JSON list of C-alpha atoms in Angstrom, two decimals:
[
{"chain": "A", "resi": 1, "resn": "MET", "atom": "CA", "xyz": [0.00, 0.00, 0.00]},
{"chain": "A", "resi": 2, "resn": "ASN", "atom": "CA", "xyz": [1.40, 3.43, -0.89]},
{"chain": "A", "resi": 3, "resn": "ALA", "atom": "CA", "xyz": [0.73, 6.77, 0.80]},
{"chain": "A", "resi": 4, "resn": "PHE", "atom": "CA", "xyz": [-2.20, 7.51, -1.51]},
{"chain": "A", "resi": 5, "resn": "GLU", "atom": "CA", "xyz": [-4.15, 4.26, -1.00]},
{"chain": "A", "resi": 6, "resn": "PRO", "atom": "CA", "xyz": [-6.89, 4.43, 1.61]},
{"chain": "A", "resi": 7, "resn": "GLU", "atom": "CA", "xyz": [-7.77, 1.44, 3.70]},
{"chain": "A", "resi": 8, "resn": "PRO", "atom": "CA", "xyz": [-11.36, 0.27, 3.18]},
{"chain": "A", "resi": 9, "resn": "ALA", "atom": "CA", "xyz": [-13.58, 1.93, 5.77]},
{"chain": "A", "resi": 10, "resn": "GLU", "atom": "CA", "xyz": [-17.18, 2.88, 6.34]},
{"chain": "A", "resi": 11, "resn": "VAL", "atom": "CA", "xyz": [-17.65, 6.61, 6.54]},
{"chain": "A", "resi": 12, "resn": "ARG", "atom": "CA", "xyz": [-20.97, 8.19, 7.36]},
{"chain": "A", "resi": 13, "resn": "ILE", "atom": "CA", "xyz": [-21.27, 11.67, 5.92]},
{"chain": "A", "resi": 14, "resn": "PRO", "atom": "CA", "xyz": [-24.37, 13.44, 7.19]},
{"chain": "A", "resi": 15, "resn": "ARG", "atom": "CA", "xyz": [-26.60, 14.82, 4.44]},
{"chain": "A", "resi": 16, "resn": "ALA", "atom": "CA", "xyz": [-26.24, 18.32, 5.91]},
{"chain": "A", "resi": 17, "resn": "ALA", "atom": "CA", "xyz": [-22.44, 18.16, 5.62]},
{"chain": "A", "resi": 18, "resn": "LEU", "atom": "CA", "xyz": [-22.60, 17.03, 1.99]},
{"chain": "A", "resi": 19, "resn": "ASP", "atom": "CA", "xyz": [-25.23, 19.69, 1.24]},
{"chain": "A", "resi": 20, "resn": "ALA", "atom": "CA", "xyz": [-22.96, 22.35, 2.77]},
{"chain": "A", "resi": 21, "resn": "MET", "atom": "CA", "xyz": [-20.08, 21.21, 0.57]},
{"chain": "A", "resi": 22, "resn": "ALA", "atom": "CA", "xyz": [-22.33, 21.23, -2.50]},
{"chain": "A", "resi": 23, "resn": "ALA", "atom": "CA", "xyz": [-23.51, 24.76, -1.69]},
{"chain": "A", "resi": 24, "resn": "ALA", "atom": "CA", "xyz": [-19.92, 25.93, -1.18]},
{"chain": "A", "resi": 25, "resn": "LEU", "atom": "CA", "xyz": [-18.84, 24.41, -4.50]},
{"chain": "A", "resi": 26, "resn": "SER", "atom": "CA", "xyz": [-21.79, 25.90, -6.36]},
{"chain": "A", "resi": 27, "resn": "VAL", "atom": "CA", "xyz": [-20.84, 29.43, -5.33]},
{"chain": "A", "resi": 28, "resn": "ARG", "atom": "CA", "xyz": [-17.09, 28.74, -5.29]},
{"chain": "A", "resi": 29, "resn": "THR", "atom": "CA", "xyz": [-16.56, 29.45, -1.59]},
{"chain": "A", "resi": 30, "resn": "VAL", "atom": "CA", "xyz": [-14.32, 26.59, -0.57]},
{"chain": "A", "resi": 31, "resn": "ALA", "atom": "CA", "xyz": [-11.18, 26.93, 1.50]},
{"chain": "A", "resi": 32, "resn": "MET", "atom": "CA", "xyz": [-8.17, 24.63, 1.23]},
{"chain": "A", "resi": 33, "resn": "ARG", "atom": "CA", "xyz": [-5.67, 23.15, 3.68]},
{"chain": "A", "resi": 34, "resn": "THR", "atom": "CA", "xyz": [-2.67, 21.03, 2.75]},
{"chain": "A", "resi": 35, "resn": "TRP", "atom": "CA", "xyz": [-1.94, 18.13, 5.07]},
{"chain": "A", "resi": 36, "resn": "PRO", "atom": "CA", "xyz": [1.64, 17.08, 5.91]},
{"chain": "A", "resi": 37, "resn": "ASP", "atom": "CA", "xyz": [1.31, 14.22, 3.39]},
{"chain": "A", "resi": 38, "resn": "GLY", "atom": "CA", "xyz": [0.89, 16.84, 0.65]},
{"chain": "A", "resi": 39, "resn": "ILE", "atom": "CA", "xyz": [-2.80, 16.20, -0.01]},
{"chain": "A", "resi": 40, "resn": "GLU", "atom": "CA", "xyz": [-4.82, 19.39, -0.40]},
{"chain": "A", "resi": 41, "resn": "TRP", "atom": "CA", "xyz": [-8.29, 19.14, 1.16]},
{"chain": "A", "resi": 42, "resn": "MET", "atom": "CA", "xyz": [-11.17, 21.48, 0.28]},
{"chain": "A", "resi": 43, "resn": "TYR", "atom": "CA", "xyz": [-13.94, 22.31, 2.75]},
{"chain": "A", "resi": 44, "resn": "PRO", "atom": "CA", "xyz": [-16.79, 24.85, 2.91]},
{"chain": "A", "resi": 45, "resn": "LEU", "atom": "CA", "xyz": [-15.38, 28.25, 3.82]},
{"chain": "A", "resi": 46, "resn": "GLY", "atom": "CA", "xyz": [-16.14, 29.27, 7.39]},
{"chain": "A", "resi": 47, "resn": "THR", "atom": "CA", "xyz": [-16.83, 25.75, 8.67]},
{"chain": "A", "resi": 48, "resn": "TRP", "atom": "CA", "xyz": [-13.39, 24.81, 10.06]},
{"chain": "A", "resi": 49, "resn": "ASP", "atom": "CA", "xyz": [-14.55, 24.92, 13.69]},
{"chain": "A", "resi": 50, "resn": "ASP", "atom": "CA", "xyz": [-17.72, 22.89, 12.97]},
{"chain": "A", "resi": 51, "resn": "PRO", "atom": "CA", "xyz": [-18.05, 19.30, 11.74]},
{"chain": "A", "resi": 52, "resn": "HIS", "atom": "CA", "xyz": [-17.71, 19.45, 7.96]},
{"chain": "A", "resi": 53, "resn": "VAL", "atom": "CA", "xyz": [-17.00, 17.30, 4.93]},
{"chain": "A", "resi": 54, "resn": "GLU", "atom": "CA", "xyz": [-13.60, 17.62, 3.25]},
{"chain": "A", "resi": 55, "resn": "VAL", "atom": "CA", "xyz": [-12.82, 16.71, -0.36]},
{"chain": "A", "resi": 56, "resn": "ALA", "atom": "CA", "xyz": [-9.50, 16.03, -2.11]},
{"chain": "A", "resi": 57, "resn": "LEU", "atom": "CA", "xyz": [-8.71, 15.35, -5.76]},
{"chain": "A", "resi": 58, "resn": "MET", "atom": "CA", "xyz": [-6.10, 12.60, -5.83]},
{"chain": "A", "resi": 59, "resn": "PRO", "atom": "CA", "xyz": [-2.92, 12.84, -7.87]},
{"chain": "A", "resi": 60, "resn": "GLY", "atom": "CA", "xyz": [-3.65, 11.65, -11.37]},
{"chain": "A", "resi": 61, "resn": "GLY", "atom": "CA", "xyz": [-7.19, 13.00, -11.19]},
{"chain": "A", "resi": 62, "resn": "ASP", "atom": "CA", "xyz": [-9.02, 9.67, -11.32]},
{"chain": "A", "resi": 63, "resn": "GLU", "atom": "CA", "xyz": [-10.30, 9.61, -7.72]},
{"chain": "A", "resi": 64, "resn": "VAL", "atom": "CA", "xyz": [-11.88, 12.02, -5.30]},
{"chain": "A", "resi": 65, "resn": "TRP", "atom": "CA", "xyz": [-11.63, 11.36, -1.56]},
{"chain": "A", "resi": 66, "resn": "LEU", "atom": "CA", "xyz": [-14.21, 12.57, 0.94]},
{"chain": "A", "resi": 67, "resn": "ARG", "atom": "CA", "xyz": [-13.91, 12.52, 4.73]},
{"chain": "A", "resi": 68, "resn": "MET", "atom": "CA", "xyz": [-15.56, 14.04, 7.75]},
{"chain": "A", "resi": 69, "resn": "SER", "atom": "CA", "xyz": [-13.54, 16.44, 9.86]},
{"chain": "A", "resi": 70, "resn": "THR", "atom": "CA", "xyz": [-14.65, 14.44, 12.89]},
{"chain": "A", "resi": 71, "resn": "ASP", "atom": "CA", "xyz": [-12.87, 11.28, 11.61]},
{"chain": "A", "resi": 72, "resn": "ARG", "atom": "CA", "xyz": [-10.03, 12.13, 9.25]},
{"chain": "A", "resi": 73, "resn": "SER", "atom": "CA", "xyz": [-8.67, 8.58, 9.42]},
{"chain": "A", "resi": 74, "resn": "SER", "atom": "CA", "xyz": [-11.49, 7.24, 7.21]},
{"chain": "A", "resi": 75, "resn": "VAL", "atom": "CA", "xyz": [-12.23, 8.25, 3.63]},
{"chain": "A", "resi": 76, "resn": "VAL", "atom": "CA", "xyz": [-14.86, 7.60, 0.99]},
{"chain": "A", "resi": 77, "resn": "VAL", "atom": "CA", "xyz": [-13.40, 7.10, -2.47]},
{"chain": "A", "resi": 78, "resn": "TRP", "atom": "CA", "xyz": [-15.41, 8.28, -5.50]},
{"chain": "A", "resi": 79, "resn": "THR", "atom": "CA", "xyz": [-14.35, 7.84, -9.09]},
{"chain": "A", "resi": 80, "resn": "ILE", "atom": "CA", "xyz": [-13.88, 11.05, -11.02]},
{"chain": "A", "resi": 81, "resn": "GLU", "atom": "CA", "xyz": [-17.03, 10.13, -12.95]},
{"chain": "A", "resi": 82, "resn": "GLN", "atom": "CA", "xyz": [-19.05, 9.95, -9.73]},
{"chain": "A", "resi": 83, "resn": "TRP", "atom": "CA", "xyz": [-17.63, 13.30, -8.64]},
{"chain": "A", "resi": 84, "resn": "LEU", "atom": "CA", "xyz": [-18.41, 14.98, -11.98]},
{"chain": "A", "resi": 85, "resn": "GLU", "atom": "CA", "xyz": [-21.96, 13.61, -11.86]},
{"chain": "A", "resi": 86, "resn": "PHE", "atom": "CA", "xyz": [-22.39, 15.05, -8.34]},
{"chain": "A", "resi": 87, "resn": "ALA", "atom": "CA", "xyz": [-20.77, 18.39, -9.19]},
{"chain": "A", "resi": 88, "resn": "GLY", "atom": "CA", "xyz": [-22.65, 18.62, -12.49]},
{"chain": "A", "resi": 89, "resn": "LYS", "atom": "CA", "xyz": [-25.97, 18.72, -10.66]},
{"chain": "A", "resi": 90, "resn": "LEU", "atom": "CA", "xyz": [-25.00, 21.77, -8.58]},
{"chain": "A", "resi": 91, "resn": "PRO", "atom": "CA", "xyz": [-26.58, 25.16, -9.38]},
{"chain": "A", "resi": 92, "resn": "GLY", "atom": "CA", "xyz": [-24.39, 27.07, -11.81]},
{"chain": "A", "resi": 93, "resn": "ALA", "atom": "CA", "xyz": [-22.34, 23.98, -12.70]},
{"chain": "A", "resi": 94, "resn": "THR", "atom": "CA", "xyz": [-20.48, 24.03, -15.98]},
{"chain": "A", "resi": 95, "resn": "PRO", "atom": "CA", "xyz": [-19.96, 20.88, -18.04]},
{"chain": "A", "resi": 96, "resn": "PRO", "atom": "CA", "xyz": [-16.54, 19.22, -17.64]},
{"chain": "A", "resi": 97, "resn": "ALA", "atom": "CA", "xyz": [-13.98, 20.07, -20.29]}
]
């Protein structure tokens, strides 16, 4: 296993946390923090002190990782296709290039 392979885990992301991330993406108000492992995580701006969902695009661009701030040791892995389908349904979304 390399540094970019998550271990299989069950992660429960509350609907409200995912909705907050979707709203932040739709109006482009996400903040970013880079972890010591070099992975840059996006989260809804202004939510750092509250439980929130964090999203990272993996190197190579074929996976998107999601995790809750309350349990950063577990991640959900989406394919880039799943992510684009999700992001494409957001208000103001533009089709992928």
